[in-house]
Every structure is written in C-alpha cells, then in structure tokens.
Amino acid sequence: MHLIIGLGNPGSQYEITYHNIGFIIVDAICKCWNFQPFSKKADYLITSGMINENKTILLKPYSFMNNSGIPVAKIRNFYKLSLDNIIVIHDDADLELGRIKIKKGGSSAGHNGLKSIDSFIGNDYWRLRFGIGRPNDQRDLADYVLSKLSNLDNITPLVEKVAKNIHLMLQEDNTAFISSIVH
C-alpha cells in the first residue's frame, strides 16, 4: 500500500495558490485514476483506490501547513506504512516554476509542512518537489507562496502529466517518471 500526501492549506482563499500545489496535484491524481471523492475527517481529507496494481491512499492534511505531520502520522501509524511507501508532494521555492525533482529523505529546506512531517515520522520518505520559483518583486516569500498561481494555464498540463504518470513513481521508476513529465 502507498500513501500519497499533497500539502496545502484548507480554505477557499488558498485553493489556487503556490503553496497548495500539493493539493492541486493530489486532486488531479484522484480524478485521473477514478478514485472516490475525498471524505472529510477531523483534520484531513482522504480517499483510496488503485493506481495500476498499487492500493493507494490519497491524503490532504487539513490542519494547515505547519501541522501537516499530525494527520500524516495518524494515517501512517494506522496502516503501518513503511516510509519507503510514502510520497509527499509539495511546493519548492528553490526550483523554477514547473520544474520537478524527486528525492528521498533530506532536510525540510525551511518548508514548514515538511518540518512538521519530519517531527512526527522522520524524514526518510519520498518527496515530489514541484517548483514554484521565487517572487520577481520585493514581496516576502511567505506572501508569495500564499498568492494566487499566475501561470495556471501553463501549470495545468504539467499537473495532469504528473497525475497520469504517478504509477511510475509507485513502481520506483523515477527516471521514467521524470522523463514522462519533461516530454
């Protein structure tokens, strides 16, 4: 069983923001692979289904970014999941907009959602880092990540490619996954 977590913040004011790219991608995976609609629990939204031969849980922590680790730990502990089978999808300001990287483990690089998860389950899980870039103006990074996505038309096809090809990541074929996104 795999757990794919999309990071974001609850509330309509955050729906289409840079910081919610994890929610946006997990929603696209849900739609692409015909999962049931998300069910609302106390501090998360959850659904499950099959991605090819892989039983998969999709999770959107609804505890705000800084507390993402609490619902992640609940689900990980309930299903007794290995960190090898956990993928966290999140925004990354250190990558240019639309650039995607995959890594396992490492530091949170200042990302509060990852810091929270690390504090509850450790840091040796997979990360799908979706580049959002940095502001071109004098805006504070915190204000930028909570602002509306300005290039949604350019990002949507990339999000759809991630959703369509996520099965490659579940099969641990990260090279094929990245290649499918770039082309």
Coordinates of N, CA, C and O in Angstrom, one line a residue:
M1 N 0.8 -1.2 0.0 CA 0.0 0.0 0.0 C 0.9 1.2 0.0 O 1.9 1.3 0.7
H2 N 0.5 2.2 -0.8 CA 1.2 3.5 -0.8 C 0.3 4.6 -0.3 O -0.9 4.6 -0.4
L3 N 1.0 5.6 0.2 CA 0.3 6.9 0.7 C 0.9 8.0 0.0 O 2.1 8.2 0.0
I4 N 0.1 8.8 -0.7 CA 0.5 10.0 -1.4 C -0.2 11.1 -0.7 O -1.4 11.2 -0.6
I5 N 0.6 12.1 -0.2 CA 0.2 13.2 0.5 C 0.4 14.5 -0.3 O 1.5 14.7 -0.8
G6 N -0.6 15.3 -0.4 CA -0.5 16.6 -1.1 C -0.5 17.6 0.0 O -1.4 17.6 0.8
L7 N 0.5 18.5 0.0 CA 0.5 19.5 1.1 C -0.2 20.8 0.6 O -0.1 21.2 -0.6
G8 N -0.9 21.5 1.5 CA -1.6 22.7 1.2 C -2.2 23.2 2.4 O -2.0 22.7 3.5
N9 N -3.1 24.2 2.3 CA -3.8 24.8 3.4 C -5.3 24.7 3.0 O -5.7 24.9 1.9
P10 N -6.1 24.5 4.0 CA -7.6 24.4 3.8 C -8.2 25.8 3.6 O -7.6 26.8 4.1
G11 N -9.3 25.9 3.0 CA -10.0 27.2 2.8 C -9.9 27.7 1.4 O -8.9 27.5 0.7
S12 N -11.0 28.3 1.0 CA -11.2 28.7 -0.4 C -10.1 29.8 -0.8 O -9.7 29.9 -1.9
Q13 N -9.7 30.6 0.2 CA -8.7 31.6 -0.1 C -7.4 31.1 -0.5 O -6.6 31.8 -1.0
Y14 N -7.1 29.8 -0.2 CA -5.8 29.2 -0.5 C -5.9 28.2 -1.7 O -4.8 27.7 -2.1
E15 N -7.1 28.0 -2.2 CA -7.2 26.9 -3.2 C -6.3 26.9 -4.4 O -5.7 25.9 -4.7
I16 N -6.1 28.0 -5.0 CA -5.2 28.1 -6.2 C -4.0 28.9 -5.9 O -3.7 29.9 -6.7
T17 N -3.3 28.6 -4.9 CA -2.1 29.3 -4.5 C -0.9 28.4 -4.8 O -1.0 27.2 -4.9
Y18 N 0.3 29.1 -4.8 CA 1.5 28.3 -5.0 C 1.7 27.3 -3.9 O 2.1 26.2 -4.2
H19 N 1.4 27.6 -2.7 CA 1.6 26.8 -1.5 C 0.7 25.5 -1.6 O 0.9 24.6 -0.9
N20 N -0.4 25.6 -2.4 CA -1.3 24.5 -2.4 C -1.1 23.6 -3.6 O -2.0 22.8 -4.0
I21 N 0.0 23.6 -4.2 CA 0.3 22.8 -5.4 C 0.1 21.3 -5.1 O -0.3 20.5 -5.9
G22 N 0.5 20.9 -3.8 CA 0.3 19.5 -3.4 C -1.1 19.1 -3.4 O -1.5 18.0 -3.9
F23 N -2.0 20.0 -2.9 CA -3.5 19.7 -3.0 C -3.9 19.5 -4.5 O -4.7 18.7 -4.8
I24 N -3.5 20.5 -5.3 CA -3.9 20.5 -6.7 C -3.5 19.2 -7.4 O -4.3 18.6 -8.2
I25 N -2.3 18.8 -7.2 CA -1.8 17.5 -7.8 C -2.5 16.3 -7.3 O -2.9 15.4 -8.1
V26 N -2.7 16.2 -6.0 CA -3.4 15.1 -5.4 C -4.9 15.0 -6.0 O -5.4 14.0 -6.3
D27 N -5.5 16.2 -6.1 CA -6.8 16.2 -6.7 C -6.8 15.7 -8.2 O -7.7 15.0 -8.6
A28 N -5.8 16.1 -8.9 CA -5.6 15.6 -10.3 C -5.4 14.1 -10.3 O -5.9 13.4 -11.2
I29 N -4.6 13.5 -9.4 CA -4.4 12.1 -9.3 C -5.7 11.4 -9.0 O -6.1 10.4 -9.6
C30 N -6.5 11.9 -8.1 CA -7.8 11.4 -7.7 C -8.7 11.3 -8.9 O -9.3 10.3 -9.2
K31 N -8.7 12.4 -9.7 CA -9.6 12.4 -10.9 C -9.1 11.5 -12.0 O -9.8 10.7 -12.6
C32 N -7.8 11.5 -12.3 CA -7.1 10.7 -13.3 C -7.3 9.2 -13.1 O -7.6 8.5 -14.1
W33 N -7.2 8.8 -11.9 CA -7.3 7.4 -11.6 C -8.7 6.9 -11.0 O -8.8 5.8 -10.5
N34 N -9.7 7.8 -11.2 CA -11.1 7.5 -10.8 C -11.2 7.0 -9.4 O -12.0 6.1 -9.1
F35 N -10.6 7.7 -8.5 CA -10.8 7.4 -7.0 C -12.2 8.0 -6.7 O -12.7 8.9 -7.3
Q36 N -12.7 7.5 -5.6 CA -13.9 8.1 -5.0 C -13.6 9.5 -4.5 O -12.5 9.8 -4.2
P37 N -14.6 10.4 -4.3 CA -14.4 11.7 -3.8 C -13.8 11.6 -2.4 O -13.9 10.6 -1.7
F38 N -13.0 12.6 -2.0 CA -12.4 12.6 -0.7 C -13.5 12.7 0.4 O -14.5 13.3 0.3
S39 N -13.2 12.0 1.5 CA -14.0 12.0 2.7 C -13.3 12.9 3.7 O -12.1 12.9 3.9
K40 N -14.1 13.8 4.4 CA -13.6 14.7 5.4 C -13.6 14.0 6.7 O -14.6 13.5 7.2
K41 N -12.4 14.0 7.4 CA -12.2 13.6 8.7 C -11.9 14.8 9.6 O -11.9 15.9 9.1
A42 N -11.5 14.6 10.8 CA -11.3 15.7 11.7 C -10.2 16.7 11.2 O -10.5 17.9 11.2
D43 N -9.1 16.2 10.8 CA -8.1 17.1 10.3 C -7.4 16.7 9.0 O -6.3 17.0 8.7
Y44 N -8.2 16.0 8.2 CA -7.7 15.6 6.8 C -8.8 15.2 5.9 O -9.9 14.9 6.4
L45 N -8.5 15.2 4.6 CA -9.4 14.6 3.6 C -8.7 13.4 3.1 O -7.4 13.4 2.9
I46 N -9.4 12.3 2.8 CA -8.8 11.0 2.5 C -9.7 10.3 1.5 O -10.9 10.4 1.5
T47 N -9.0 9.6 0.6 CA -9.7 8.6 -0.3 C -8.7 7.5 -0.7 O -7.5 7.7 -0.4
S48 N -9.1 6.5 -1.2 CA -8.2 5.4 -1.6 C -8.7 4.7 -2.9 O -9.9 4.9 -3.2
G49 N -7.8 4.1 -3.6 CA -8.2 3.4 -4.8 C -7.0 2.7 -5.3 O -6.0 2.5 -4.6
M50 N -7.0 2.3 -6.6 CA -5.9 1.6 -7.2 C -5.3 2.5 -8.3 O -6.0 3.1 -9.1
I51 N -4.0 2.4 -8.3 CA -3.2 3.0 -9.4 C -2.4 1.8 -10.0 O -1.5 1.3 -9.3
N52 N -2.9 1.4 -11.1 CA -2.5 0.1 -11.7 C -2.7 -1.0 -10.6 O -3.8 -1.1 -10.1
E53 N -1.6 -1.7 -10.2 CA -1.7 -2.8 -9.2 C -1.5 -2.3 -7.8 O -1.4 -3.1 -6.9
N54 N -1.4 -1.0 -7.6 CA -1.0 -0.5 -6.3 C -2.2 0.1 -5.5 O -2.7 1.1 -6.0
K55 N -2.5 -0.5 -4.4 CA -3.5 0.1 -3.5 C -2.9 1.4 -3.0 O -1.8 1.4 -2.5
T56 N -3.6 2.5 -3.1 CA -3.1 3.8 -2.8 C -4.1 4.7 -2.0 O -5.3 4.7 -2.4
I57 N -3.6 5.3 -1.0 CA -4.3 6.3 -0.2 C -3.9 7.7 -0.6 O -2.7 7.9 -0.7
L58 N -4.8 8.5 -0.9 CA -4.5 10.0 -1.1 C -4.9 10.7 0.1 O -6.0 10.5 0.6
L59 N -4.1 11.6 0.6 CA -4.3 12.4 1.8 C -4.0 13.8 1.6 O -3.0 14.2 1.0
K60 N -5.0 14.7 2.1 CA -4.7 16.1 2.1 C -4.9 16.5 3.6 O -6.0 16.6 4.1
P61 N -3.8 16.8 4.3 CA -3.9 17.3 5.6 C -4.7 18.6 5.7 O -4.4 19.5 4.9
Y62 N -5.7 18.7 6.5 CA -6.5 19.9 6.6 C -6.2 20.6 7.9 O -7.1 21.2 8.5
S63 N -5.0 20.5 8.4 CA -4.6 21.1 9.7 C -3.7 22.3 9.5 O -3.0 22.7 10.4
F64 N -3.7 22.8 8.3 CA -2.8 23.9 7.9 C -1.4 23.4 7.8 O -1.0 22.4 8.5
M65 N -0.6 24.0 6.9 CA 0.7 23.5 6.6 C 1.6 23.2 7.8 O 2.2 22.1 7.8
N66 N 1.6 24.1 8.7 CA 2.5 23.9 9.9 C 2.2 22.7 10.8 O 3.1 22.4 11.6
N67 N 1.0 22.1 10.6 CA 0.7 21.0 11.4 C 0.4 19.7 10.6 O -0.3 18.8 11.0
S68 N 0.9 19.7 9.4 CA 0.7 18.6 8.5 C 1.1 17.2 9.0 O 0.5 16.2 8.7
G69 N 2.1 17.2 9.9 CA 2.6 16.0 10.4 C 1.6 15.2 11.3 O 1.7 13.9 11.3
I70 N 0.7 15.9 11.9 CA -0.3 15.2 12.8 C -1.1 14.2 12.0 O -1.2 13.0 12.3
P71 N -1.9 14.6 11.0 CA -2.7 13.7 10.2 C -1.8 12.7 9.5 O -2.2 11.5 9.3
V72 N -0.7 13.1 9.0 CA 0.2 12.1 8.3 C 0.6 11.0 9.2 O 0.5 9.8 8.9
A73 N 1.0 11.3 10.4 CA 1.4 10.3 11.4 C 0.2 9.4 11.7 O 0.4 8.2 11.9
K74 N -1.0 9.9 11.9 CA -2.2 9.1 12.2 C -2.4 8.1 11.1 O -2.6 6.9 11.4
I75 N -2.4 8.5 9.8 CA -2.6 7.5 8.7 C -1.4 6.5 8.6 O -1.7 5.3 8.4
R76 N -0.2 7.0 8.7 CA 0.9 6.1 8.6 C 0.9 5.1 9.7 O 1.1 3.9 9.4
N77 N 0.6 5.5 10.9 CA 0.5 4.5 12.0 C -0.7 3.5 11.9 O -0.5 2.4 12.2
F78 N -1.8 4.1 11.5 CA -3.0 3.2 11.4 C -2.8 2.1 10.4 O -3.1 0.9 10.6
Y79 N -2.2 2.4 9.2 CA -1.9 1.4 8.2 C -0.6 0.8 8.3 O -0.2 -0.1 7.4
K80 N 0.2 1.2 9.3 CA 1.6 0.6 9.5 C 2.4 0.7 8.2 O 3.0 -0.3 7.8
L81 N 2.5 1.8 7.6 CA 3.1 2.0 6.3 C 4.6 2.3 6.5 O 5.0 3.0 7.4
S82 N 5.4 1.7 5.6 CA 6.8 2.0 5.6 C 7.1 3.3 5.0 O 6.3 3.8 4.1
L83 N 8.1 4.0 5.4 CA 8.4 5.3 4.8 C 8.8 5.2 3.3 O 8.6 6.2 2.6
D84 N 9.2 4.0 2.9 CA 9.5 3.8 1.5 C 8.3 3.9 0.6 O 8.4 4.1 -0.6
N85 N 7.1 3.8 1.2 CA 5.8 3.8 0.5 C 5.0 5.1 0.7 O 3.8 5.1 0.4
I86 N 5.7 6.1 1.2 CA 5.1 7.4 1.4 C 5.7 8.4 0.4 O 6.9 8.6 0.4
I87 N 4.9 9.2 -0.3 CA 5.3 10.2 -1.2 C 4.6 11.5 -0.7 O 3.4 11.5 -0.6
V88 N 5.4 12.5 -0.5 CA 4.8 13.9 -0.1 C 5.0 14.8 -1.3 O 6.2 14.9 -1.8
I89 N 4.0 15.4 -1.8 CA 4.0 16.3 -2.9 C 3.9 17.7 -2.3 O 2.9 18.0 -1.6
H90 N 4.9 18.6 -2.7 CA 4.9 19.9 -2.1 C 5.5 20.9 -3.0 O 6.2 20.6 -4.0
D91 N 5.2 22.2 -2.7 CA 5.8 23.3 -3.5 C 7.3 23.5 -3.0 O 7.6 23.1 -1.9
D92 N 8.1 24.0 -4.0 CA 9.5 24.2 -3.7 C 9.9 25.5 -4.3 O 10.0 25.6 -5.5
A93 N 10.2 26.5 -3.5 CA 10.6 27.8 -4.0 C 12.0 27.9 -4.5 O 12.4 28.8 -5.2
D94 N 12.8 26.8 -4.2 CA 14.2 26.8 -4.7 C 14.3 26.2 -6.1 O 15.4 26.2 -6.7
L95 N 13.2 25.8 -6.7 CA 13.1 25.3 -8.1 C 12.3 26.3 -8.9 O 11.3 26.8 -8.5
E96 N 12.7 26.5 -10.2 CA 12.0 27.4 -11.0 C 10.6 26.8 -11.3 O 10.4 25.6 -11.2
L97 N 9.7 27.7 -11.6 CA 8.3 27.3 -11.8 C 8.1 26.2 -12.7 O 8.6 26.2 -13.9
G98 N 7.5 25.1 -12.3 CA 7.2 24.0 -13.1 C 8.3 22.9 -13.2 O 8.0 21.8 -13.7
R99 N 9.4 23.2 -12.6 CA 10.4 22.2 -12.5 C 10.1 21.1 -11.5 O 9.7 21.5 -10.4
I100 N 10.4 19.9 -11.7 CA 10.0 18.8 -10.8 C 11.3 18.0 -10.5 O 12.0 17.7 -11.4
K101 N 11.4 17.7 -9.2 CA 12.5 16.9 -8.7 C 12.0 15.9 -7.7 O 11.0 16.2 -7.0
I102 N 12.6 14.7 -7.7 CA 12.2 13.7 -6.7 C 13.4 13.4 -5.9 O 14.6 13.4 -6.3
K103 N 13.2 13.3 -4.6 CA 14.3 12.9 -3.7 C 13.7 12.1 -2.5 O 12.5 12.2 -2.2
K104 N 14.6 11.3 -1.9 CA 14.2 10.6 -0.7 C 15.0 11.1 0.5 O 16.2 11.2 0.4
G105 N 14.3 11.5 1.5 CA 15.0 12.0 2.7 C 15.5 13.4 2.5 O 15.2 14.1 1.6
G106 N 16.3 13.8 3.5 CA 16.9 15.1 3.4 C 16.3 16.1 4.3 O 15.4 15.7 5.1
S107 N 16.7 17.3 4.2 CA 16.2 18.4 5.1 C 14.9 18.9 4.6 O 14.5 18.7 3.4
S108 N 14.2 19.7 5.4 CA 13.0 20.3 5.0 C 13.2 21.6 4.2 O 12.3 22.1 3.6
A109 N 14.5 22.1 4.2 CA 14.8 23.3 3.4 C 13.9 24.5 3.8 O 13.6 25.3 3.0
G110 N 13.5 24.5 5.1 CA 12.7 25.6 5.5 C 11.2 25.5 5.3 O 10.4 26.3 5.6
H111 N 10.8 24.4 4.6 CA 9.3 24.2 4.3 C 8.6 23.7 5.6 O 8.9 22.6 6.1
N112 N 7.7 24.5 6.0 CA 7.0 24.2 7.3 C 6.2 22.9 7.3 O 6.1 22.2 8.3
G113 N 5.6 22.6 6.2 CA 4.9 21.3 6.1 C 5.8 20.1 6.3 O 5.5 19.2 7.0
L114 N 7.0 20.2 5.6 CA 7.9 19.1 5.7 C 8.5 19.0 7.1 O 8.7 17.9 7.7
K115 N 8.8 20.2 7.7 CA 9.3 20.2 9.1 C 8.3 19.5 10.0 O 8.7 18.7 10.9
S116 N 7.1 19.8 9.9 CA 6.0 19.1 10.7 C 6.0 17.6 10.5 O 6.0 16.9 11.5
I117 N 6.0 17.2 9.3 CA 6.0 15.8 9.0 C 7.3 15.1 9.5 O 7.2 14.1 10.2
D118 N 8.4 15.7 9.3 CA 9.7 15.2 9.8 C 9.6 15.0 11.3 O 10.2 14.0 11.8
S119 N 9.0 15.9 12.0 CA 9.0 15.8 13.5 C 8.1 14.7 14.0 O 8.3 14.2 15.1
F120 N 7.2 14.2 13.2 CA 6.3 13.1 13.6 C 6.7 11.7 13.0 O 6.5 10.7 13.7
I121 N 7.2 11.7 11.8 CA 7.5 10.4 11.2 C 9.0 10.2 10.8 O 9.4 9.2 10.3
G122 N 9.8 11.2 11.0 CA 11.2 11.2 10.4 C 11.2 11.8 9.0 O 10.2 12.3 8.6
N123 N 12.3 11.7 8.4 CA 12.5 12.4 7.1 C 12.8 11.5 5.9 O 13.1 11.9 4.8
D124 N 12.8 10.2 6.1 CA 13.2 9.2 5.1 C 12.1 8.8 4.2 O 12.0 7.6 3.9
Y125 N 11.2 9.7 3.7 CA 10.1 9.4 2.8 C 10.5 10.1 1.5 O 11.4 10.9 1.4
W126 N 9.7 9.7 0.5 CA 9.9 10.3 -0.9 C 9.2 11.7 -0.9 O 8.2 11.9 -0.3
R127 N 9.9 12.6 -1.7 CA 9.3 13.9 -1.9 C 9.2 14.2 -3.4 O 10.2 13.9 -4.1
L128 N 8.1 14.6 -3.8 CA 8.0 15.1 -5.2 C 7.9 16.6 -5.0 O 7.0 17.2 -4.5
R129 N 9.0 17.3 -5.4 CA 9.2 18.7 -5.3 C 8.7 19.4 -6.6 O 9.3 19.2 -7.6
F130 N 7.7 20.3 -6.4 CA 7.2 21.0 -7.6 C 7.6 22.4 -7.5 O 7.2 23.1 -6.5
G131 N 8.4 22.9 -8.4 CA 9.0 24.2 -8.4 C 8.0 25.3 -8.6 O 7.1 25.2 -9.5
I132 N 8.0 26.3 -7.7 CA 7.1 27.5 -7.8 C 8.0 28.7 -8.0 O 7.4 29.8 -8.2
G133 N 9.3 28.6 -7.9 CA 10.1 29.8 -8.1 C 10.0 30.8 -6.9 O 9.4 30.5 -5.9
R134 N 10.6 31.9 -7.1 CA 10.6 32.9 -6.1 C 10.0 34.2 -6.7 O 10.0 34.3 -7.9
P135 N 9.5 35.1 -5.9 CA 8.9 36.3 -6.4 C 9.9 37.1 -7.2 O 11.0 37.2 -6.9
N136 N 9.4 37.8 -8.3 CA 10.2 38.7 -9.1 C 10.3 40.0 -8.5 O 11.0 40.9 -9.0
D137 N 9.4 40.3 -7.6 CA 9.4 41.6 -7.0 C 9.9 41.6 -5.5 O 10.6 40.6 -5.1
Q138 N 9.6 42.6 -4.8 CA 10.1 42.7 -3.4 C 9.3 42.0 -2.3 O 9.5 42.1 -1.2
R139 N 8.3 41.2 -2.8 CA 7.4 40.5 -1.9 C 8.1 39.5 -1.0 O 9.1 38.9 -1.5
D140 N 7.7 39.4 0.2 CA 8.2 38.4 1.1 C 7.8 37.0 0.6 O 6.7 36.9 0.0
L141 N 8.7 36.0 0.8 CA 8.4 34.7 0.3 C 7.0 34.1 0.9 O 6.3 33.5 0.1
A142 N 6.8 34.4 2.1 CA 5.5 33.9 2.8 C 4.3 34.5 2.0 O 3.3 33.8 1.8
D143 N 4.4 35.8 1.6 CA 3.3 36.4 0.9 C 3.1 35.8 -0.5 O 2.0 35.6 -1.0
Y144 N 4.3 35.5 -1.1 CA 4.3 35.0 -2.5 C 3.7 33.6 -2.5 O 2.8 33.3 -3.4
V145 N 4.1 32.7 -1.6 CA 3.5 31.3 -1.7 C 2.0 31.3 -1.4 O 1.4 30.3 -1.8
L146 N 1.5 32.3 -0.7 CA 0.1 32.3 -0.4 C -0.7 33.1 -1.5 O -1.9 33.3 -1.4
S147 N 0.0 33.6 -2.5 CA -0.7 34.4 -3.6 C -1.2 33.4 -4.6 O -0.8 32.3 -4.7
K148 N -2.1 33.9 -5.4 CA -2.8 33.1 -6.5 C -1.7 32.7 -7.6 O -0.9 33.5 -7.9
L149 N -1.8 31.5 -8.0 CA -1.0 31.0 -9.1 C -1.2 31.9 -10.4 O -2.4 32.0 -10.8
S150 N -0.2 32.5 -10.9 CA -0.4 33.4 -12.0 C -0.3 32.7 -13.3 O -0.8 33.2 -14.3
N151 N 0.3 31.5 -13.4 CA 0.5 30.8 -14.6 C -0.2 29.5 -14.7 O 0.3 28.5 -15.1
L152 N -1.5 29.5 -14.2 CA -2.2 28.2 -14.1 C -2.4 27.5 -15.4 O -2.3 26.3 -15.5
D153 N -2.6 28.3 -16.5 CA -2.7 27.6 -17.8 C -1.4 26.9 -18.2 O -1.5 25.9 -18.9
N154 N -0.3 27.4 -17.8 CA 1.0 26.7 -18.1 C 1.2 25.5 -17.2 O 1.9 24.5 -17.5
I155 N 0.7 25.6 -15.9 CA 1.0 24.6 -14.9 C 0.0 23.4 -15.1 O 0.4 22.3 -14.8
T156 N -1.2 23.6 -15.5 CA -2.2 22.6 -15.6 C -1.8 21.4 -16.4 O -1.9 20.2 -15.9
P157 N -1.2 21.6 -17.6 CA -0.8 20.4 -18.3 C 0.3 19.6 -17.6 O 0.3 18.3 -17.7
L158 N 1.2 20.3 -16.9 CA 2.2 19.6 -16.1 C 1.6 18.8 -15.0 O 2.0 17.7 -14.7
V159 N 0.6 19.4 -14.3 CA 0.0 18.7 -13.2 C -0.7 17.4 -13.7 O -0.7 16.4 -13.1
E160 N -1.3 17.5 -14.9 CA -2.0 16.4 -15.5 C -1.0 15.3 -15.9 O -1.3 14.1 -15.7
K161 N 0.2 15.7 -16.3 CA 1.2 14.7 -16.6 C 1.7 14.0 -15.4 O 1.9 12.8 -15.4
V162 N 1.8 14.7 -14.3 CA 2.2 14.1 -13.0 C 1.2 13.1 -12.6 O 1.5 12.0 -12.2
A163 N -0.1 13.5 -12.7 CA -1.2 12.6 -12.2 C -1.2 11.3 -13.1 O -1.3 10.2 -12.6
K164 N -1.1 11.5 -14.4 CA -1.2 10.4 -15.3 C 0.0 9.4 -15.2 O -0.2 8.2 -15.3
N165 N 1.2 9.9 -14.8 CA 2.4 9.1 -14.7 C 2.8 8.7 -13.3 O 3.9 8.2 -13.2
I166 N 2.0 9.0 -12.3 CA 2.4 8.8 -10.9 C 2.7 7.3 -10.7 O 3.5 6.9 -9.8
H167 N 2.1 6.4 -11.5 CA 2.3 5.0 -11.3 C 3.7 4.6 -11.5 O 4.2 3.7 -10.9
L168 N 4.5 5.4 -12.3 CA 5.9 5.1 -12.5 C 6.7 5.3 -11.2 O 7.6 4.6 -10.8
M169 N 6.3 6.4 -10.4 CA 6.9 6.6 -9.1 C 6.6 5.5 -8.1 O 7.4 5.1 -7.4
L170 N 5.3 5.0 -8.2 CA 5.0 3.9 -7.3 C 5.7 2.6 -7.6 O 5.9 1.8 -6.7
Q171 N 6.1 2.5 -8.9 CA 6.9 1.3 -9.3 C 8.4 1.6 -9.1 O 9.2 0.8 -9.5
E172 N 8.7 2.7 -8.5 CA 10.1 3.1 -8.2 C 10.9 3.3 -9.5 O 12.1 3.1 -9.5
D173 N 10.3 3.7 -10.6 CA 11.0 4.0 -11.8 C 11.0 5.6 -11.9 O 10.3 6.1 -12.8
N174 N 11.7 6.2 -11.1 CA 11.7 7.7 -11.0 C 12.3 8.3 -12.3 O 11.9 9.4 -12.7
T175 N 13.2 7.6 -12.9 CA 13.8 8.1 -14.2 C 12.7 8.2 -15.3 O 12.6 9.2 -15.9
A176 N 11.9 7.1 -15.4 CA 10.9 7.2 -16.4 C 9.8 8.2 -16.0 O 9.2 8.8 -16.9
F177 N 9.5 8.3 -14.7 CA 8.6 9.3 -14.3 C 9.0 10.7 -14.7 O 8.2 11.5 -15.3
I178 N 10.2 11.1 -14.3 CA 10.7 12.4 -14.7 C 10.7 12.6 -16.2 O 10.3 13.7 -16.7
S179 N 11.1 11.6 -16.9 CA 11.2 11.7 -18.4 C 9.8 11.9 -19.0 O 9.6 12.7 -19.9
S180 N 8.8 11.3 -18.4 CA 7.4 11.4 -18.9 C 6.8 12.8 -18.6 O 6.0 13.3 -19.3
I181 N 7.4 13.5 -17.6 CA 6.9 14.8 -17.3 C 7.6 15.9 -18.2 O 6.9 16.8 -18.7
V182 N 8.8 15.7 -18.5 CA 9.6 16.6 -19.3 C 9.2 16.6 -20.7 O 9.2 17.6 -21.4
H183 N 8.8 15.5 -21.2 CA 8.4 15.3 -22.7 C 7.0 15.6 -22.9 O 6.1 15.3 -22.2

